[in-house]
C-alpha cells in the first residue's frame, strides 16, 4: 500500500505563502516523491488552486480540502461545496478532524453525512478519529474508536465502500497529542491502530479493511516521523505544525 504523508495547514498561510511552499515542494519532488509515498496537502480554501497549479503534472502529489458541506449547493452561508473544491483542484477531503469535532461541535452524525457525501462525489476522504485525554484516562479508547468509525463507515459498508474501500483513509489522532508536542508512544500507536484495523475488519471484512490506509497524527515532526512510519499498521502520517515549512515537511516525507 502506498504510504500517505499529509500536511494539514489549518488556518495558516496566505496565497503567496502557499504558492512559495508548493513551488519549493514541486521543485524538490520534480522526479517524484520517494518510492511508494504520496504527499498530500490540505491548504486553506483560498490557497488550494495555487497549490494544485504548482503540483500539476507531478506524480504522487495531491491536494485536499480541510472542510466541506454535504450538499450540492444552496443556502449554507460560509460553507464550501465539493464542486467548488474540485474546481479549485482538490481531490481529497478531510472529515472528522478533532478541531471540527471539538472547536466547531461537529457530531458523529454530521461527520457520517460528510463522509458519505464526499465519497459519493468522487473524492477520497480522510476520516479522523481519536480520543480526548479524559476519554483515554477513563479507558474509553476502544469505545471511542468504535463509535467514531462505525458511525461513519457502517452506513457505507454495503454500498460505496464494498466496491471501493480504498477511497477512504483513516487518521488516528489522539486529541491530547495534537499541537501539544506530546506525541503518542509506539505502544500507544500500535494499540490504537490494531484496534482501528480490527473495527474496520468487523465493518468491512478483512480484505477491504486491509486496503484502508491508517495514518497517525499528533505532534509528528522530522525527528519522530521515521520511527512512527516504521510501526506495524501505520500507513501514513498526518502532520500539522511541522508541515508548515517545506524543508520540514520534505524531511518527514523522506523519513
Ligand atoms: P500537529 O497537528 O501535527 O500540529 O499536532 C496534527 C493535526 O491536527 O492533524
PDB file of C-alpha atoms and ligand atoms in Angstrom:
ATOM      1  CA  UNK A   1       0.000   0.000   0.000  1.00  0.00           C
ATOM      2  CA  UNK A   2       1.199   3.494  -0.862  1.00  0.00           C
ATOM      3  CA  UNK A   3       2.115   5.447   2.289  1.00  0.00           C
ATOM      4  CA  UNK A   4       0.421   8.813   2.718  1.00  0.00           C
ATOM      5  CA  UNK A   5       2.220  11.866   4.096  1.00  0.00           C
ATOM      6  CA  UNK A   6      -0.399  14.529   4.665  1.00  0.00           C
ATOM      7  CA  UNK A   7       0.091  18.180   5.619  1.00  0.00           C
ATOM      8  CA  UNK A   8      -2.795  19.898   7.403  1.00  0.00           C
ATOM      9  CA  UNK A   9      -2.088  23.626   7.272  1.00  0.00           C
ATOM     10  CA  UNK A  10      -5.201  24.539   9.265  1.00  0.00           C
ATOM     11  CA  UNK A  11      -5.759  28.343   9.222  1.00  0.00           C
ATOM     12  CA  UNK A  12      -2.253  29.267   8.132  1.00  0.00           C
ATOM     13  CA  UNK A  13      -0.711  30.827   5.000  1.00  0.00           C
ATOM     14  CA  UNK A  14      -1.898  33.476   2.585  1.00  0.00           C
ATOM     15  CA  UNK A  15      -1.868  32.678  -1.123  1.00  0.00           C
ATOM     16  CA  UNK A  16       1.708  33.911  -1.797  1.00  0.00           C
ATOM     17  CA  UNK A  17       2.981  31.875   1.159  1.00  0.00           C
ATOM     18  CA  UNK A  18       1.156  28.785  -0.098  1.00  0.00           C
ATOM     19  CA  UNK A  19       2.494  29.263  -3.627  1.00  0.00           C
ATOM     20  CA  UNK A  20       6.037  29.581  -2.299  1.00  0.00           C
ATOM     21  CA  UNK A  21       5.732  26.379  -0.264  1.00  0.00           C
ATOM     22  CA  UNK A  22       4.143  24.467  -3.146  1.00  0.00           C
ATOM     23  CA  UNK A  23       6.811  25.707  -5.550  1.00  0.00           C
ATOM     24  CA  UNK A  24       9.575  24.513  -3.179  1.00  0.00           C
ATOM     25  CA  UNK A  25       7.909  21.128  -2.847  1.00  0.00           C
ATOM     26  CA  UNK A  26       7.343  20.769  -6.588  1.00  0.00           C
ATOM     27  CA  UNK A  27      10.968  21.699  -7.277  1.00  0.00           C
ATOM     28  CA  UNK A  28      12.314  19.202  -4.722  1.00  0.00           C
ATOM     29  CA  UNK A  29       9.990  16.442  -5.959  1.00  0.00           C
ATOM     30  CA  UNK A  30      10.028  17.006  -9.698  1.00  0.00           C
ATOM     31  CA  UNK A  31      11.396  13.495 -10.173  1.00  0.00           C
ATOM     32  CA  UNK A  32       8.535  12.244  -7.992  1.00  0.00           C
ATOM     33  CA  UNK A  33       8.077  11.539  -4.297  1.00  0.00           C
ATOM     34  CA  UNK A  34      10.134   8.824  -2.575  1.00  0.00           C
ATOM     35  CA  UNK A  35       9.039   5.418  -3.918  1.00  0.00           C
ATOM     36  CA  UNK A  36       5.569   4.391  -2.785  1.00  0.00           C
ATOM     37  CA  UNK A  37       4.811   7.656  -0.969  1.00  0.00           C
ATOM     38  CA  UNK A  38       2.007  10.131  -1.631  1.00  0.00           C
ATOM     39  CA  UNK A  39       2.414  13.735  -0.445  1.00  0.00           C
ATOM     40  CA  UNK A  40      -0.966  15.306   0.214  1.00  0.00           C
ATOM     41  CA  UNK A  41      -1.514  18.919   1.280  1.00  0.00           C
ATOM     42  CA  UNK A  42      -4.697  20.279   2.886  1.00  0.00           C
ATOM     43  CA  UNK A  43      -4.388  24.068   2.468  1.00  0.00           C
ATOM     44  CA  UNK A  44      -6.960  26.724   3.396  1.00  0.00           C
ATOM     45  CA  UNK A  45      -9.598  27.062   0.644  1.00  0.00           C
ATOM     46  CA  UNK A  46      -8.127  30.253  -0.821  1.00  0.00           C
ATOM     47  CA  UNK A  47      -4.765  28.511  -1.336  1.00  0.00           C
ATOM     48  CA  UNK A  48      -5.980  25.311  -2.986  1.00  0.00           C
ATOM     49  CA  UNK A  49      -5.779  26.488  -6.594  1.00  0.00           C
ATOM     50  CA  UNK A  50      -2.248  27.857  -6.158  1.00  0.00           C
ATOM     51  CA  UNK A  51      -1.044  24.603  -4.603  1.00  0.00           C
ATOM     52  CA  UNK A  52      -2.797  22.466  -7.233  1.00  0.00           C
ATOM     53  CA  UNK A  53      -1.240  24.558 -10.024  1.00  0.00           C
ATOM     54  CA  UNK A  54       2.253  24.080  -8.607  1.00  0.00           C
ATOM     55  CA  UNK A  55       1.701  20.310  -8.244  1.00  0.00           C
ATOM     56  CA  UNK A  56       0.222  19.798 -11.726  1.00  0.00           C
ATOM     57  CA  UNK A  57       1.894  17.029 -13.709  1.00  0.00           C
ATOM     58  CA  UNK A  58       3.996  15.710 -10.803  1.00  0.00           C
ATOM     59  CA  UNK A  59       3.246  12.140  -9.723  1.00  0.00           C
ATOM     60  CA  UNK A  60       2.175  11.410  -6.193  1.00  0.00           C
ATOM     61  CA  UNK A  61       1.403  14.973  -5.126  1.00  0.00           C
ATOM     62  CA  UNK A  62      -2.202  15.716  -4.239  1.00  0.00           C
ATOM     63  CA  UNK A  63      -4.337  18.455  -2.730  1.00  0.00           C
ATOM     64  CA  UNK A  64      -7.360  18.260  -0.460  1.00  0.00           C
ATOM     65  CA  UNK A  65      -9.992  20.406   1.211  1.00  0.00           C
ATOM     66  CA  UNK A  66      -9.925  20.772   5.021  1.00  0.00           C
ATOM     67  CA  UNK A  67     -13.708  21.045   5.204  1.00  0.00           C
ATOM     68  CA  UNK A  68     -16.872  20.964   3.044  1.00  0.00           C
ATOM     69  CA  UNK A  69     -20.620  20.881   3.441  1.00  0.00           C
ATOM     70  CA  UNK A  70     -22.577  17.763   2.466  1.00  0.00           C
ATOM     71  CA  UNK A  71     -24.975  19.337  -0.039  1.00  0.00           C
ATOM     72  CA  UNK A  72     -24.582  20.130  -3.719  1.00  0.00           C
ATOM     73  CA  UNK A  73     -25.284  23.853  -3.318  1.00  0.00           C
ATOM     74  CA  UNK A  74     -27.709  26.232  -1.684  1.00  0.00           C
ATOM     75  CA  UNK A  75     -28.340  28.466   1.314  1.00  0.00           C
ATOM     76  CA  UNK A  76     -25.388  27.454   3.509  1.00  0.00           C
ATOM     77  CA  UNK A  77     -23.663  30.750   4.254  1.00  0.00           C
ATOM     78  CA  UNK A  78     -19.966  30.360   4.912  1.00  0.00           C
ATOM     79  CA  UNK A  79     -19.737  26.801   3.647  1.00  0.00           C
ATOM     80  CA  UNK A  80     -17.972  25.353   0.608  1.00  0.00           C
ATOM     81  CA  UNK A  81     -19.158  22.615  -1.760  1.00  0.00           C
ATOM     82  CA  UNK A  82     -17.446  19.606  -3.245  1.00  0.00           C
ATOM     83  CA  UNK A  83     -17.880  21.040  -6.753  1.00  0.00           C
ATOM     84  CA  UNK A  84     -16.064  24.231  -5.685  1.00  0.00           C
ATOM     85  CA  UNK A  85     -13.223  22.243  -4.170  1.00  0.00           C
ATOM     86  CA  UNK A  86     -12.938  20.023  -7.236  1.00  0.00           C
ATOM     87  CA  UNK A  87     -12.872  23.103  -9.455  1.00  0.00           C
ATOM     88  CA  UNK A  88     -10.010  24.535  -7.360  1.00  0.00           C
ATOM     89  CA  UNK A  89      -8.019  21.321  -7.867  1.00  0.00           C
ATOM     90  CA  UNK A  90      -8.736  19.232  -4.755  1.00  0.00           C
ATOM     91  CA  UNK A  91      -9.436  15.505  -4.918  1.00  0.00           C
ATOM     92  CA  UNK A  92      -9.189  14.641  -1.228  1.00  0.00           C
ATOM     93  CA  UNK A  93     -11.326  15.793   1.705  1.00  0.00           C
ATOM     94  CA  UNK A  94     -10.752  15.797   5.444  1.00  0.00           C
ATOM     95  CA  UNK A  95     -13.663  14.758   7.679  1.00  0.00           C
ATOM     96  CA  UNK A  96     -13.937  14.477  11.447  1.00  0.00           C
ATOM     97  CA  UNK A  97     -10.762  16.364  12.333  1.00  0.00           C
ATOM     98  CA  UNK A  98     -10.566  16.875  16.078  1.00  0.00           C
ATOM     99  CA  UNK A  99     -10.800  20.677  15.699  1.00  0.00           C
ATOM    100  CA  UNK A 100     -14.030  20.270  13.687  1.00  0.00           C
ATOM    101  CA  UNK A 101     -15.375  17.949  16.390  1.00  0.00           C
ATOM    102  CA  UNK A 102     -14.240  19.828  19.472  1.00  0.00           C
ATOM    103  CA  UNK A 103     -13.948  23.504  18.426  1.00  0.00           C
ATOM    104  CA  UNK A 104     -16.862  23.609  15.983  1.00  0.00           C
ATOM    105  CA  UNK A 105     -19.069  20.957  17.584  1.00  0.00           C
ATOM    106  CA  UNK A 106     -19.406  18.623  14.608  1.00  0.00           C
ATOM    107  CA  UNK A 107     -21.255  15.490  15.680  1.00  0.00           C
ATOM    108  CA  UNK A 108     -20.699  11.885  14.631  1.00  0.00           C
ATOM    109  CA  UNK A 109     -23.933  12.243  12.646  1.00  0.00           C
ATOM    110  CA  UNK A 110     -22.736  15.233  10.616  1.00  0.00           C
ATOM    111  CA  UNK A 111     -19.336  13.618  10.086  1.00  0.00           C
ATOM    112  CA  UNK A 112     -21.069  10.471   8.781  1.00  0.00           C
ATOM    113  CA  UNK A 113     -23.122  12.590   6.360  1.00  0.00           C
ATOM    114  CA  UNK A 114     -19.990  14.377   5.181  1.00  0.00           C
ATOM    115  CA  UNK A 115     -18.051  11.144   4.716  1.00  0.00           C
ATOM    116  CA  UNK A 116     -20.851   9.623   2.642  1.00  0.00           C
ATOM    117  CA  UNK A 117     -21.391  12.757   0.583  1.00  0.00           C
ATOM    118  CA  UNK A 118     -17.703  13.310  -0.155  1.00  0.00           C
ATOM    119  CA  UNK A 119     -17.236   9.707  -1.305  1.00  0.00           C
ATOM    120  CA  UNK A 120     -20.371   9.852  -3.470  1.00  0.00           C
ATOM    121  CA  UNK A 121     -18.961  12.994  -5.075  1.00  0.00           C
ATOM    122  CA  UNK A 122     -15.899  11.018  -6.138  1.00  0.00           C
ATOM    123  CA  UNK A 123     -13.422  12.366  -3.576  1.00  0.00           C
ATOM    124  CA  UNK A 124     -11.104  10.360  -1.398  1.00  0.00           C
ATOM    125  CA  UNK A 125     -11.989  11.051   2.222  1.00  0.00           C
ATOM    126  CA  UNK A 126      -9.599  11.031   5.170  1.00  0.00           C
ATOM    127  CA  UNK A 127     -11.691  10.335   8.250  1.00  0.00           C
ATOM    128  CA  UNK A 128     -10.037  11.448  11.502  1.00  0.00           C
ATOM    129  CA  UNK A 129     -10.756   9.737  14.804  1.00  0.00           C
ATOM    130  CA  UNK A 130      -9.223   9.842  18.264  1.00  0.00           C
ATOM    131  CA  UNK A 131      -9.849  10.099  21.986  1.00  0.00           C
ATOM    132  CA  UNK A 132      -9.513  13.044  24.344  1.00  0.00           C
ATOM    133  CA  UNK A 133      -7.212  12.797  27.366  1.00  0.00           C
ATOM    134  CA  UNK A 134     -10.226  12.347  29.610  1.00  0.00           C
ATOM    135  CA  UNK A 135     -11.539   9.503  27.467  1.00  0.00           C
ATOM    136  CA  UNK A 136      -8.108   7.850  27.492  1.00  0.00           C
ATOM    137  CA  UNK A 137      -7.857   8.183  31.275  1.00  0.00           C
ATOM    138  CA  UNK A 138     -11.294   6.566  31.582  1.00  0.00           C
ATOM    139  CA  UNK A 139     -10.186   3.611  29.426  1.00  0.00           C
ATOM    140  CA  UNK A 140     -12.532   4.629  26.635  1.00  0.00           C
ATOM    141  CA  UNK A 141     -10.052   4.455  23.734  1.00  0.00           C
ATOM    142  CA  UNK A 142     -11.587   1.399  22.079  1.00  0.00           C
ATOM    143  CA  UNK A 143     -15.137   2.603  22.667  1.00  0.00           C
ATOM    144  CA  UNK A 144     -14.399   5.998  21.098  1.00  0.00           C
ATOM    145  CA  UNK A 145     -12.752   4.431  18.050  1.00  0.00           C
ATOM    146  CA  UNK A 146     -15.666   2.020  17.722  1.00  0.00           C
ATOM    147  CA  UNK A 147     -18.226   4.832  17.887  1.00  0.00           C
ATOM    148  CA  UNK A 148     -16.418   7.248  15.568  1.00  0.00           C
ATOM    149  CA  UNK A 149     -15.522   4.617  12.969  1.00  0.00           C
ATOM    150  CA  UNK A 150     -18.779   2.729  12.892  1.00  0.00           C
ATOM    151  CA  UNK A 151     -20.995   5.829  12.735  1.00  0.00           C
ATOM    152  CA  UNK A 152     -19.247   6.984   9.554  1.00  0.00           C
ATOM    153  CA  UNK A 153     -18.383   3.649   7.941  1.00  0.00           C
ATOM    154  CA  UNK A 154     -21.203   1.244   8.802  1.00  0.00           C
ATOM    155  CA  UNK A 155     -23.788   3.014   6.578  1.00  0.00           C
ATOM    156  CA  UNK A 156     -21.396   2.691   3.616  1.00  0.00           C
ATOM    157  CA  UNK A 157     -20.212  -0.866   4.224  1.00  0.00           C
ATOM    158  CA  UNK A 158     -22.629  -2.485   1.784  1.00  0.00           C
ATOM    159  CA  UNK A 159     -22.577   0.468  -0.593  1.00  0.00           C
ATOM    160  CA  UNK A 160     -19.711   2.568  -1.870  1.00  0.00           C
ATOM    161  CA  UNK A 161     -17.094   1.048   0.455  1.00  0.00           C
ATOM    162  CA  UNK A 162     -17.899  -2.500  -0.647  1.00  0.00           C
ATOM    163  CA  UNK A 163     -16.832  -1.541  -4.176  1.00  0.00           C
ATOM    164  CA  UNK A 164     -14.020   0.879  -3.431  1.00  0.00           C
ATOM    165  CA  UNK A 165     -12.739   0.615   0.141  1.00  0.00           C
ATOM    166  CA  UNK A 166      -9.516   2.318  -0.898  1.00  0.00           C
ATOM    167  CA  UNK A 167     -11.419   5.609  -1.346  1.00  0.00           C
ATOM    168  CA  UNK A 168     -11.298   6.135   2.400  1.00  0.00           C
ATOM    169  CA  UNK A 169      -8.306   6.619   4.692  1.00  0.00           C
ATOM    170  CA  UNK A 170      -8.472   6.764   8.471  1.00  0.00           C
ATOM    171  CA  UNK A 171      -6.250   9.026  10.560  1.00  0.00           C
ATOM    172  CA  UNK A 172      -5.873   8.135  14.231  1.00  0.00           C
ATOM    173  CA  UNK A 173      -5.142  11.393  16.020  1.00  0.00           C
ATOM    174  CA  UNK A 174      -5.298  11.320  19.819  1.00  0.00           C
ATOM    175  CA  UNK A 175      -6.687  14.741  20.744  1.00  0.00           C
ATOM    176  CA  UNK A 176      -4.135  15.116  23.563  1.00  0.00           C
ATOM    177  CA  UNK A 177      -1.286  14.739  21.059  1.00  0.00           C
ATOM    178  CA  UNK A 178      -2.478  17.356  18.565  1.00  0.00           C
ATOM    179  CA  UNK A 179      -0.464  20.557  18.672  1.00  0.00           C
ATOM    180  CA  UNK A 180       0.883  19.745  22.148  1.00  0.00           C
ATOM    181  CA  UNK A 181       4.333  18.336  21.362  1.00  0.00           C
ATOM    182  CA  UNK A 182       3.239  15.188  23.267  1.00  0.00           C
ATOM    183  CA  UNK A 183       3.495  12.547  20.555  1.00  0.00           C
ATOM    184  CA  UNK A 184       1.893   9.180  21.345  1.00  0.00           C
ATOM    185  CA  UNK A 185       4.393   6.429  22.186  1.00  0.00           C
ATOM    186  CA  UNK A 186       4.949   3.394  19.947  1.00  0.00           C
ATOM    187  CA  UNK A 187       2.876   1.100  22.185  1.00  0.00           C
ATOM    188  CA  UNK A 188       0.011   3.584  22.245  1.00  0.00           C
ATOM    189  CA  UNK A 189       0.079   3.919  18.461  1.00  0.00           C
ATOM    190  CA  UNK A 190       0.326   0.142  17.965  1.00  0.00           C
ATOM    191  CA  UNK A 191      -2.599  -0.479  20.287  1.00  0.00           C
ATOM    192  CA  UNK A 192      -4.860   2.153  18.708  1.00  0.00           C
ATOM    193  CA  UNK A 193      -4.009   1.149  15.137  1.00  0.00           C
ATOM    194  CA  UNK A 194      -4.545  -2.555  15.838  1.00  0.00           C
ATOM    195  CA  UNK A 195      -7.912  -1.687  17.397  1.00  0.00           C
ATOM    196  CA  UNK A 196      -8.892   0.527  14.461  1.00  0.00           C
ATOM    197  CA  UNK A 197      -7.896  -2.203  11.977  1.00  0.00           C
ATOM    198  CA  UNK A 198      -9.989  -4.753  13.896  1.00  0.00           C
ATOM    199  CA  UNK A 199     -13.008  -2.427  13.937  1.00  0.00           C
ATOM    200  CA  UNK A 200     -12.589  -1.824  10.193  1.00  0.00           C
ATOM    201  CA  UNK A 201     -12.379  -5.601   9.626  1.00  0.00           C
ATOM    202  CA  UNK A 202     -15.608  -6.114  11.552  1.00  0.00           C
ATOM    203  CA  UNK A 203     -17.285  -3.378   9.482  1.00  0.00           C
ATOM    204  CA  UNK A 204     -15.872  -4.093   6.024  1.00  0.00           C
ATOM    205  CA  UNK A 205     -14.378  -7.594   6.098  1.00  0.00           C
ATOM    206  CA  UNK A 206     -10.657  -8.385   6.287  1.00  0.00           C
ATOM    207  CA  UNK A 207      -9.570  -7.769   2.750  1.00  0.00           C
ATOM    208  CA  UNK A 208     -11.324  -4.399   2.394  1.00  0.00           C
ATOM    209  CA  UNK A 209     -10.153  -3.324   5.850  1.00  0.00           C
ATOM    210  CA  UNK A 210      -6.569  -4.098   4.860  1.00  0.00           C
ATOM    211  CA  UNK A 211      -6.778  -1.724   1.913  1.00  0.00           C
ATOM    212  CA  UNK A 212      -7.762   1.255   4.096  1.00  0.00           C
ATOM    213  CA  UNK A 213      -4.634   3.316   4.898  1.00  0.00           C
ATOM    214  CA  UNK A 214      -4.317   4.024   8.632  1.00  0.00           C
ATOM    215  CA  UNK A 215      -2.429   7.229   9.397  1.00  0.00           C
ATOM    216  CA  UNK A 216      -1.121   8.517  12.708  1.00  0.00           C
ATOM    217  CA  UNK A 217      -1.322  12.217  13.560  1.00  0.00           C
ATOM    218  CA  UNK A 218      -0.442  14.314  16.606  1.00  0.00           C
ATOM    219  CA  UNK A 219       2.873  16.155  17.119  1.00  0.00           C
ATOM    220  CA  UNK A 220       4.630  14.353  14.267  1.00  0.00           C
ATOM    221  CA  UNK A 221       7.891  16.067  13.305  1.00  0.00           C
ATOM    222  CA  UNK A 222      11.022  15.374  11.271  1.00  0.00           C
ATOM    223  CA  UNK A 223      12.693  13.709  14.285  1.00  0.00           C
ATOM    224  CA  UNK A 224       9.960  11.215  15.200  1.00  0.00           C
ATOM    225  CA  UNK A 225       8.422  10.566  11.741  1.00  0.00           C
ATOM    226  CA  UNK A 226      10.832   7.760  10.770  1.00  0.00           C
ATOM    227  CA  UNK A 227      10.179   5.639  13.842  1.00  0.00           C
ATOM    228  CA  UNK A 228       6.398   6.119  13.649  1.00  0.00           C
ATOM    229  CA  UNK A 229       6.059   5.301   9.942  1.00  0.00           C
ATOM    230  CA  UNK A 230       8.053   2.101  10.564  1.00  0.00           C
ATOM    231  CA  UNK A 231       5.466   0.749  13.050  1.00  0.00           C
ATOM    232  CA  UNK A 232       3.132  -2.076  12.055  1.00  0.00           C
ATOM    233  CA  UNK A 233      -0.230  -0.897  10.773  1.00  0.00           C
ATOM    234  CA  UNK A 234       0.975   2.699  10.214  1.00  0.00           C
ATOM    235  CA  UNK A 235       0.375   3.578   6.564  1.00  0.00           C
ATOM    236  CA  UNK A 236       0.947   7.289   6.773  1.00  0.00           C
ATOM    237  CA  UNK A 237       1.271  10.446   8.852  1.00  0.00           C
ATOM    238  CA  UNK A 238      -0.988  13.478   9.206  1.00  0.00           C
ATOM    239  CA  UNK A 239       1.109  16.473  10.171  1.00  0.00           C
ATOM    240  CA  UNK A 240       0.016  19.911  11.386  1.00  0.00           C
ATOM    241  CA  UNK A 241       2.633  22.285  12.821  1.00  0.00           C
ATOM    242  CA  UNK A 242       5.682  20.553  11.318  1.00  0.00           C
ATOM    243  CA  UNK A 243       4.126  20.656   7.838  1.00  0.00           C
ATOM    244  CA  UNK A 244       4.116  24.447   7.615  1.00  0.00           C
ATOM    245  CA  UNK A 245       7.687  24.791   6.333  1.00  0.00           C
ATOM    246  CA  UNK A 246       8.604  22.989   3.122  1.00  0.00           C
ATOM    247  CA  UNK A 247      12.033  21.710   4.333  1.00  0.00           C
ATOM    248  CA  UNK A 248      10.473  20.216   7.470  1.00  0.00           C
ATOM    249  CA  UNK A 249       7.655  18.553   5.508  1.00  0.00           C
ATOM    250  CA  UNK A 250      10.185  17.227   2.976  1.00  0.00           C
ATOM    251  CA  UNK A 251      12.255  15.726   5.813  1.00  0.00           C
ATOM    252  CA  UNK A 252       9.116  13.985   7.083  1.00  0.00           C
ATOM    253  CA  UNK A 253       8.273  12.727   3.600  1.00  0.00           C
ATOM    254  CA  UNK A 254      11.776  11.269   3.312  1.00  0.00           C
ATOM    255  CA  UNK A 255      11.901   9.877   6.865  1.00  0.00           C
TER     256      UNK A 255
HETATM  257  P1  LIG B   1       0.036  18.657  14.885  1.00  0.00           P
HETATM  258  O1  LIG B   1      -1.445  18.585  14.236  1.00  0.00           O
HETATM  259  O2  LIG B   1       0.955  17.890  13.967  1.00  0.00           O
HETATM  260  O3  LIG B   1       0.354  20.123  14.928  1.00  0.00           O
HETATM  261  O4  LIG B   1      -0.059  18.016  16.230  1.00  0.00           O
HETATM  262  C1  LIG B   1      -1.909  17.400  13.638  1.00  0.00           C
HETATM  263  C2  LIG B   1      -3.313  17.579  13.132  1.00  0.00           C
HETATM  264  O5  LIG B   1      -4.092  18.329  13.727  1.00  0.00           O
HETATM  265  O6  LIG B   1      -3.701  16.988  12.112  1.00  0.00           O
END
